[in-house]
Amino acid sequence: MLLQDVRPANLADQVGRVCVLDNAVLDRVRHEALTVPNDWVAEYGEFQSGGWWTLSLFNATGDPSDVAIGDCEAVATSLLERMPATRALLDSLGLRYMWVRLARLAPNSFLWEHRDYGELSEREHYRLHIPLQTNRSAGLVLGGAKVYLAVGHLWRLVPTNAHGACNLLGPDRIHLILDCYGNDGFDKLAGHAELLDGDAIMLPSASGTELDCHVDDAVKLARLGYHDTAERSLLRLFYRYAMPEGRIYDLLVEMHTRLGQPDAAGAWQRRKALMLGTTDENGDQR
Amino acid sequence: MTLASITGLVAASRPKIFTLLEQATEKITISPYVTHVFVRGSLASGRADRMSDLDFVAGVADEHFRDFHEALDTFMTTEFNAILPGWRDTIVNTMGGIGYVYLVENDGKLHQLDFYLVPASRADDVPAHTTRACLLYAKEYDPGCDATLRLEIGRYIAQTGQRPRTSGDLLVELLVLLQMVYKRVRRGQQFSAYGEWVMARETVRDLVRTSLVPTSPNWGWYRLEEELAVTPIGRACGRSLHALLLLQPPTSGADLDAILERCLHIAEMAAPATVAEMADAVASYRAYLDLS
């Protein structure tokens, strides 16, 4: 029996291209992104596999290593001052920034299924991506679809929908991530998003039997002593199969239950609630 | 300059393969059922350079050998950034187990990691077959006297070795062999390059044969032209395969790129679904080898 395959009525409402960017400008920005930054910061450890590194270009303090986003009147960071082409591009877009980050996702690295913005105010927030370097194994997964964010466009993502990001094989994926407040500039620039042929593929559904087999394999790995590997092998399935929201975390609960580890199973249940934004970091309902 | 600072410089300049060796040893030995770890090849004999591969032998408790073997691809993908499934190594010495070759990403570069898995009860025989350095030897491991289990594992290993290769297995084999040929050429190892170049083209042949004439009673080159000549796709594959045989091994990145393109073109004619399935992995392979 196939599991319910929940697909969005209109994927482009969740993620899509909003406008073309000048290739020569992007070449300069990419050159800066690959040569200027160092001391990348690993933040949001609960949400990622390791391998997701960021630095801020606009934020609350001007310190590029402050990368945990929040509502603020953004100022340029000392890193952005050393990246003039990037500064010029960001200034040219007419956006009101809350936070802008340079994000590097290493090969075999993941942002697990989650929702963003739960900790922010009620103001309107929007997220835009500018891919600088990518590969076909990298993408955003949401609503059972894997979307490849090609270089050359500005992309919009609605991050309050459950989503995950992957770079399965590499090399590094590098994006500028722009969190903005609503303004006329945003409406003019990014009011409409579209997906072209080849941008998105629908992931196949997994049967219950198939998922059981994967849990069996993970249990075997854990029994061999490779507990972290077992967990990650299951979490990676989110990027392979279309699954109902949160199902991936249920597989972790199943694995630990079968291993007779109720504490670990409970921890994954709590983590599921945190990742999907139904509770805050203290475990309180939102 | 002090001796300490020289030591620091040496450490900073050491080939990355040693970092990979440390990481691999640490990760593999997390399991209490890994009883032995040997490193073989150039690393064991002090001839390692920046292009060296990592040759690993792991002894695994007999009762867990099968589970470990079945989990190996998942383990290598998840823990070592393997970009392709393992290629069942047909070149390695027989040491009582099963060998695989993986292409793994480490620090932005592609490395070859050879992983030989041997039942713990046979691990003490490994030194007789190869130059090796022992990194782990679990003295407390008792190989046991369960002759039935040993026989069963022996059969399992033999069956695995005889399992027919799929078009996917063969495409992985081709990609592994081509990067080996290129490495040999860059090192000036012309004889080895020649040997592996012959193998790479035979792998393309086997991929064509497996995909287009799977029920043929013949093998190798025997009667392949006649069998392929029955259909337009077969004839086109035959022509392209013949043209491939006339080429010299790659001596530059551009050569490798052109040869890879030709091989993939043949593979796509013979097994389009397999090539499509591995398109992302091939794209990453090209990127790491700095091909277009």
XYZ file of C-alpha atoms in Angstrom:
578
model
C 0.000 0.000 0.000
C 1.344 3.420 -0.878
C 1.526 6.036 1.798
C -0.469 9.170 1.224
C 1.549 11.355 -1.109
C 0.729 14.925 -0.155
C 1.810 17.214 -2.948
C 1.275 20.935 -3.017
C -1.464 22.255 -5.237
C 0.947 24.834 -6.554
C 4.583 24.283 -5.757
C 5.544 27.640 -7.265
C 3.645 29.327 -4.445
C 6.211 27.829 -2.086
C 9.398 28.122 -4.104
C 10.191 29.568 -7.502
C 12.249 31.852 -9.702
C 11.375 35.515 -9.384
C 13.816 37.266 -11.717
C 16.951 36.864 -13.780
C 20.239 38.172 -12.409
C 23.120 39.451 -14.476
C 25.656 36.665 -15.041
C 28.651 39.003 -15.004
C 27.537 40.395 -11.648
C 27.029 36.877 -10.299
C 30.527 35.890 -11.462
C 31.975 38.739 -9.366
C 29.833 37.886 -6.364
C 30.790 34.218 -6.640
C 34.454 35.157 -6.815
C 34.097 37.138 -3.603
C 32.140 34.390 -1.883
C 34.826 31.843 -2.718
C 37.796 33.990 -1.774
C 36.932 36.503 0.968
C 35.096 34.683 3.795
C 36.757 32.567 6.433
C 35.829 31.363 9.915
C 32.449 30.095 8.778
C 29.993 29.450 11.614
C 27.968 26.276 12.213
C 24.680 27.497 13.741
C 21.327 25.791 14.227
C 23.002 22.502 15.130
C 19.686 20.795 15.903
C 18.457 21.515 12.400
C 21.390 20.248 10.403
C 23.658 17.268 9.808
C 26.827 19.285 10.155
C 28.279 20.852 7.029
C 25.928 23.850 6.874
C 28.084 26.925 7.385
C 27.014 30.554 7.353
C 28.317 34.086 7.736
C 26.228 37.245 7.920
C 26.394 40.109 5.451
C 23.553 42.135 6.995
C 22.503 41.547 10.599
C 21.749 43.193 13.929
C 25.319 43.747 15.104
C 27.625 44.098 12.104
C 29.562 41.045 13.285
C 29.539 38.431 10.489
C 29.728 35.579 12.981
C 26.301 36.517 14.432
C 24.259 34.215 12.261
C 21.180 33.306 14.329
C 18.516 35.393 12.641
C 16.066 37.682 14.450
C 14.024 40.811 13.910
C 16.260 43.848 13.711
C 17.228 46.986 11.863
C 19.964 45.381 9.785
C 23.395 46.878 9.306
C 26.144 45.781 6.937
C 28.715 43.494 8.539
C 32.477 43.898 8.354
C 32.520 40.956 5.946
C 30.216 42.689 3.486
C 32.494 45.732 3.534
C 35.187 43.487 2.022
C 32.820 42.228 -0.698
C 32.021 45.262 -2.853
C 30.374 43.429 -5.733
C 28.092 41.616 -3.297
C 27.285 44.893 -1.551
C 26.429 46.512 -4.868
C 24.153 43.625 -5.831
C 22.322 43.675 -2.495
C 21.940 47.457 -2.597
C 20.577 47.320 -6.137
C 17.635 45.082 -5.270
C 15.653 47.713 -3.364
C 14.855 45.371 -0.486
C 14.505 46.061 3.225
C 16.767 43.473 4.782
C 16.287 41.830 8.139
C 19.258 39.492 7.762
C 21.438 38.402 4.852
C 23.672 35.365 5.074
C 26.200 33.650 2.914
C 25.465 29.937 3.304
C 27.694 27.036 2.351
C 26.273 23.524 2.316
C 29.076 20.960 2.062
C 28.739 17.627 0.245
C 26.686 14.998 2.084
C 25.159 17.714 4.266
C 21.566 18.451 5.095
C 19.138 20.776 6.752
C 16.556 18.368 8.097
C 12.842 18.923 7.540
C 11.830 22.049 9.454
C 9.913 25.313 9.457
C 11.501 28.739 9.845
C 10.449 32.061 11.295
C 8.615 30.534 14.278
C 10.692 32.648 16.642
C 10.138 35.922 14.783
C 7.567 38.675 15.277
C 4.239 38.855 13.450
C 5.701 41.195 10.837
C 5.788 40.005 7.239
C 9.011 38.209 6.451
C 10.167 36.945 3.093
C 13.072 34.762 2.078
C 15.013 34.998 -1.158
C 17.899 32.859 -2.370
C 20.671 33.782 -4.779
C 22.472 30.568 -5.777
C 26.149 31.243 -6.524
C 27.469 27.713 -6.892
C 25.488 24.521 -6.949
C 25.220 21.028 -8.397
C 22.380 18.798 -9.545
C 22.371 16.728 -6.359
C 21.661 19.807 -4.251
C 18.162 21.090 -3.707
C 15.274 22.056 -1.529
C 12.735 19.390 -0.704
C 9.209 20.419 0.135
C 5.800 18.980 -0.473
C 7.311 15.800 -1.840
C 9.217 17.656 -4.568
C 12.925 18.281 -4.952
C 13.632 21.696 -6.412
C 16.948 22.521 -7.991
C 17.746 26.200 -7.526
C 19.760 27.034 -10.629
C 22.362 29.761 -10.701
C 21.328 32.867 -12.641
C 18.045 33.675 -10.949
C 16.747 35.157 -7.747
C 14.541 32.593 -6.034
C 11.785 32.964 -3.461
C 11.061 30.402 -0.757
C 8.220 30.446 1.739
C 10.114 28.949 4.686
C 7.102 28.713 6.967
C 6.179 25.599 4.980
C 8.014 22.470 6.087
C 11.133 22.056 3.959
C 14.638 20.644 3.987
C 17.816 21.292 2.034
C 20.377 18.815 0.778
C 23.680 18.591 -0.977
C 23.906 14.867 -1.527
C 27.110 14.559 -3.531
C 28.738 17.952 -3.845
C 30.790 19.966 -4.524
C 29.830 22.759 -2.104
C 26.548 24.573 -2.647
C 26.853 28.301 -1.912
C 23.851 30.614 -1.689
C 23.123 34.120 -0.515
C 20.057 33.922 1.718
C 18.137 37.165 2.047
C 15.527 37.501 4.801
C 13.549 40.672 4.160
C 10.609 42.646 5.419
C 7.823 43.466 3.011
C 8.169 46.706 1.042
C 7.423 48.040 -2.413
C 10.802 46.844 -3.633
C 9.948 43.287 -2.665
C 6.525 43.433 -4.293
C 8.027 44.779 -7.503
C 10.921 42.320 -7.562
C 9.549 39.132 -6.123
C 5.778 39.369 -6.164
C 5.491 36.533 -8.663
C 7.388 33.239 -8.688
C 7.457 30.504 -11.304
C 9.013 27.118 -11.873
C 10.369 26.132 -15.262
C 10.517 22.621 -16.708
C 13.297 20.729 -14.992
C 13.357 22.909 -11.861
C 11.428 20.394 -9.806
C 11.040 16.651 -9.737
C 8.398 14.857 -7.739
C 10.058 12.317 -5.499
C 8.622 8.798 -5.588
C 6.371 7.658 -2.782
C 7.618 4.870 -0.544
C 5.460 1.932 0.386
C 5.158 1.002 4.029
C 7.148 -2.133 3.241
C 9.944 -0.120 1.685
C 10.146 2.165 4.692
C 10.099 -0.865 6.998
C 13.095 -2.236 5.082
C 14.959 1.020 5.589
C 14.181 0.937 9.303
C 15.416 -2.696 9.373
C 18.688 -1.604 7.763
C 19.057 1.265 10.219
C 18.433 -1.087 13.140
C 21.175 -3.356 11.782
C 23.595 -0.432 11.569
C 22.749 0.633 15.109
C 23.235 -2.916 16.379
C 26.641 -2.959 14.734
C 27.445 0.077 16.871
C 26.902 2.796 14.256
C 24.067 4.673 15.970
C 24.682 8.088 14.373
C 25.039 6.514 10.943
C 21.779 4.669 11.462
C 19.949 7.891 12.347
C 21.406 9.800 9.427
C 20.654 6.978 7.005
C 16.971 7.373 7.882
C 16.962 11.176 7.891
C 18.427 11.138 4.372
C 15.292 9.356 3.121
C 13.495 12.702 3.235
C 15.493 13.616 0.122
C 14.683 10.361 -1.647
C 10.988 9.783 -1.069
C 7.905 11.957 -0.926
C 6.642 11.660 2.619
C 3.863 13.224 4.663
C 5.085 15.999 6.918
C 7.026 14.738 9.921
C 6.987 11.093 8.780
C 10.772 11.081 8.627
C 10.995 11.726 12.366
C 8.478 8.950 13.038
C 10.935 6.552 11.381
C 13.577 7.586 13.916
C 11.096 6.963 16.719
C 10.337 3.527 15.250
C 14.012 2.664 15.012
C 14.736 3.562 18.632
C 11.579 1.823 19.818
C 12.710 -1.368 18.080
C 16.131 -0.980 19.650
C 14.493 -0.745 23.062
C 15.607 2.867 23.558
C 12.503 4.714 24.800
C 14.477 7.789 25.876
C 15.937 8.252 22.417
C 12.511 7.621 20.854
C 10.996 10.301 23.100
C 13.794 12.704 22.259
C 13.015 12.349 18.541
C 9.318 12.952 19.205
C 10.224 16.203 20.949
C 12.673 17.100 18.220
C 9.989 16.561 15.596
C 7.782 19.116 17.363
C 10.661 21.596 17.565
C 11.694 21.154 13.927
C 8.187 21.501 12.583
C 7.483 24.512 14.741
C 4.742 23.142 16.936
C 6.810 23.791 20.092
C 9.565 26.241 20.977
C 13.040 25.407 22.284
C 11.628 24.937 25.812
C 9.124 22.404 24.577
C 6.175 24.775 25.049
C 3.405 24.736 22.453
C 3.528 27.667 20.038
C 63.326 28.006 12.984
C 62.756 25.455 15.744
C 62.282 21.742 15.316
C 58.770 22.167 16.670
C 57.878 24.634 13.939
C 59.354 22.300 11.295
C 57.191 19.537 12.688
C 54.232 21.897 12.386
C 55.054 22.636 8.750
C 55.399 18.945 7.966
C 52.040 18.263 9.595
C 50.407 21.088 7.616
C 51.808 19.756 4.348
C 51.104 16.097 4.821
C 48.958 14.485 2.129
C 45.241 14.645 2.921
C 45.048 10.900 2.555
C 46.432 10.618 6.094
C 43.587 12.723 7.451
C 41.189 10.464 5.612
C 42.995 7.456 7.085
C 42.555 8.827 10.610
C 38.904 9.634 10.055
C 38.215 6.288 8.438
C 39.901 4.335 11.228
C 38.032 6.295 13.862
C 34.665 5.786 12.179
C 35.082 2.123 11.324
C 36.303 1.125 14.758
C 33.247 2.587 16.481
C 31.736 -0.847 16.021
C 32.762 -3.338 18.705
C 32.456 -6.042 16.048
C 35.322 -4.672 13.972
C 38.138 -6.835 15.211
C 40.987 -5.957 12.867
C 41.960 -2.985 10.734
C 44.858 -3.134 8.314
C 45.991 -0.512 5.881
C 47.526 -1.806 2.673
C 49.238 -0.506 -0.420
C 51.375 2.603 -0.633
C 50.318 3.866 2.794
C 51.555 0.654 4.380
C 54.850 0.662 2.517
C 55.720 4.354 2.897
C 55.254 5.194 -0.807
C 52.121 7.308 -0.422
C 51.782 10.505 -2.453
C 49.017 13.052 -2.929
C 47.205 10.847 -5.438
C 47.393 7.678 -3.359
C 44.260 5.777 -2.615
C 43.363 4.442 0.801
C 43.456 0.641 1.007
C 41.621 -0.625 4.012
C 41.014 -4.110 5.328
C 38.508 -4.552 8.138
C 37.999 -7.785 10.004
C 34.433 -8.182 11.232
C 33.146 -10.704 13.757
C 31.824 -13.664 11.792
C 28.338 -13.515 13.256
C 27.971 -9.896 12.052
C 29.823 -10.214 8.748
C 26.729 -10.467 6.596
C 24.966 -7.501 8.243
C 28.113 -5.421 7.926
C 28.480 -6.310 4.270
C 24.844 -5.483 3.531
C 25.153 -2.132 5.310
C 28.463 -1.178 3.715
C 27.125 1.026 0.889
C 24.847 2.922 3.277
C 27.722 3.294 5.736
C 30.103 4.580 3.074
C 27.568 7.004 1.620
C 26.488 8.345 4.986
C 29.859 8.516 6.726
C 32.390 8.927 3.936
C 30.556 10.957 1.276
C 30.837 8.136 -1.259
C 29.417 9.554 -4.480
C 28.704 6.146 -6.006
C 27.893 2.688 -4.684
C 30.931 0.487 -4.166
C 32.462 -1.276 -7.145
C 33.097 -4.922 -6.299
C 36.855 -4.991 -6.667
C 37.983 -7.607 -9.170
C 41.646 -6.554 -9.115
C 42.445 -6.944 -5.426
C 44.215 -10.046 -4.074
C 41.911 -12.666 -2.679
C 42.265 -12.495 1.097
C 39.258 -14.485 2.248
C 36.670 -11.721 2.027
C 35.035 -9.216 -0.342
C 36.570 -5.988 -1.634
C 34.914 -2.776 -2.835
C 36.242 0.421 -4.313
C 34.552 3.703 -3.367
C 35.057 7.207 -4.684
C 34.678 9.484 -1.677
C 34.694 13.246 -1.271
C 37.006 14.604 1.363
C 37.810 18.276 1.777
C 36.571 19.087 -1.718
C 38.622 16.373 -3.458
C 37.723 12.952 -4.750
C 39.661 10.052 -3.249
C 39.647 6.368 -3.939
C 38.949 4.288 -0.861
C 39.385 0.526 -1.231
C 37.534 -1.336 1.474
C 38.168 -5.033 1.914
C 35.906 -6.823 4.335
C 37.067 -10.105 5.819
C 35.473 -12.357 8.448
C 37.395 -12.115 11.719
C 38.080 -15.841 11.610
C 40.089 -15.275 8.403
C 41.668 -11.934 9.348
C 44.854 -13.479 10.678
C 45.502 -14.819 7.174
C 45.521 -11.314 5.629
C 49.199 -10.532 6.342
C 50.246 -13.511 4.230
C 48.553 -11.981 1.172
C 49.631 -8.357 1.202
C 51.968 -5.658 2.454
C 50.039 -4.134 5.322
C 50.254 -2.153 8.523
C 48.037 -3.254 11.373
C 45.999 -0.445 12.951
C 43.745 -2.546 15.156
C 44.052 -6.058 16.413
C 41.446 -7.175 18.914
C 43.331 -9.721 20.958
C 40.292 -10.462 23.037
C 38.345 -11.606 19.995
C 37.762 -15.321 20.045
C 37.149 -16.502 16.484
C 35.031 -19.302 17.896
C 34.757 -22.832 16.668
C 31.479 -22.622 14.849
C 32.427 -24.475 11.697
C 28.884 -24.194 10.343
C 28.957 -20.402 10.549
C 32.352 -20.291 8.858
C 31.099 -22.457 6.033
C 27.996 -20.353 5.652
C 30.021 -17.147 5.437
C 32.393 -18.769 2.979
C 29.437 -19.632 0.753
C 28.015 -16.126 1.130
C 31.338 -14.594 0.070
C 31.605 -16.948 -2.894
C 28.038 -16.205 -4.001
C 28.642 -12.469 -3.719
C 31.731 -12.815 -5.888
C 29.785 -14.722 -8.544
C 26.751 -12.448 -8.606
C 26.203 -11.157 -12.166
C 26.990 -7.481 -12.554
C 24.126 -5.171 -13.446
C 24.414 -2.245 -15.843
C 24.566 -0.009 -12.760
C 27.468 -2.022 -11.311
C 29.257 -1.739 -14.635
C 28.747 2.001 -14.947
C 30.244 2.443 -11.469
C 33.130 0.162 -12.481
C 33.738 2.274 -15.581
C 33.853 5.533 -13.619
C 36.241 4.047 -11.066
C 38.518 2.614 -13.756
C 38.670 5.806 -15.801
C 39.816 7.882 -12.844
C 42.376 5.154 -12.075
C 43.721 5.282 -15.634
C 44.018 9.048 -15.458
C 45.840 8.839 -12.134
C 48.271 6.256 -13.539
C 49.016 8.436 -16.566
C 49.680 11.482 -14.396
C 52.054 9.421 -12.263
C 53.881 8.084 -15.306
C 52.772 4.486 -14.581
C 52.253 3.626 -18.245
C 51.941 -0.145 -17.864
C 49.312 0.074 -15.143
C 47.522 2.755 -17.161
C 47.482 0.424 -20.153
C 46.110 -2.468 -18.077
C 43.320 -0.419 -16.582
C 42.525 1.230 -19.908
C 42.003 -2.245 -21.384
C 39.759 -3.071 -18.435
C 37.751 0.143 -18.799
C 36.934 -0.664 -22.418
C 36.035 -4.232 -21.522
C 33.712 -2.785 -18.904
C 31.964 -0.731 -21.602
C 31.705 -3.911 -23.649
C 30.211 -5.801 -20.706
C 27.761 -2.993 -20.080
C 26.628 -3.196 -23.698
C 26.425 -6.986 -23.598
C 24.580 -7.069 -20.263
C 22.079 -4.446 -21.399
C 21.455 -5.387 -25.020
C 22.081 -9.150 -25.210
C 21.442 -10.286 -21.637
C 20.453 -13.829 -22.583
C 23.457 -14.491 -24.782
C 25.332 -17.715 -23.996
C 28.564 -15.992 -25.052
C 30.831 -13.740 -23.068
C 33.683 -11.311 -23.643
C 34.154 -10.251 -27.263
C 33.061 -13.565 -28.761
C 30.288 -13.092 -31.374
C 29.415 -9.689 -29.932
C 29.375 -7.978 -33.335
C 26.878 -10.471 -34.723
C 24.680 -10.276 -31.659
C 24.635 -6.489 -31.697
C 24.027 -6.294 -35.434
C 20.407 -7.423 -35.042
C 19.030 -3.962 -34.151
C 19.859 -0.322 -35.008
C 20.673 0.435 -31.351
C 22.985 -2.572 -31.234
C 24.729 -1.572 -34.462
C 25.219 1.995 -33.213
C 26.660 0.698 -29.935
C 28.937 -1.665 -31.837
C 30.281 1.145 -34.026
C 30.914 3.419 -31.032
C 32.532 0.595 -29.088
C 34.831 -0.136 -32.014
C 35.830 3.532 -32.206
C 36.581 3.474 -28.475
C 38.987 0.580 -28.948
C 41.137 2.690 -31.248
C 41.763 5.409 -28.650
C 44.859 5.873 -26.508
C 44.459 6.301 -22.734
C 43.764 9.863 -21.554
C 46.820 12.013 -20.935
C 45.030 15.208 -19.953
C 41.809 16.311 -18.326
C 40.469 17.184 -21.772
C 41.230 13.637 -23.008
C 39.536 12.104 -19.996
C 36.539 14.341 -20.539
C 36.242 13.319 -24.189
C 36.628 9.622 -23.373
C 34.096 9.823 -20.563
C 31.669 11.487 -22.953
C 32.111 8.709 -25.516
C 31.680 6.008 -22.868
C 28.562 7.662 -21.464
C 27.150 8.001 -24.964
C 27.532 4.250 -25.476
C 26.140 3.536 -22.010
C 23.179 5.793 -22.705
C 22.389 3.944 -25.929
C 22.644 0.605 -24.157
C 21.155 1.404 -20.738
C 19.469 4.829 -20.740
C 17.652 4.341 -17.428
C 20.900 3.457 -15.646
C 22.663 6.541 -16.969
C 19.700 8.747 -16.057
C 19.626 7.291 -12.556
C 23.296 8.140 -12.048
C 23.230 11.533 -13.768
C 23.731 13.502 -10.540
C 26.613 11.272 -9.468
C 28.255 11.592 -12.880
C 27.890 15.385 -12.693
C 29.609 15.404 -9.291
C 32.310 13.044 -10.566
C 33.001 15.457 -13.415
C 33.079 18.431 -11.060
C 35.554 16.804 -8.671
C 37.820 15.726 -11.520
C 37.550 19.239 -12.959
C 35.951 18.031 -16.185
C 33.477 20.146 -18.120
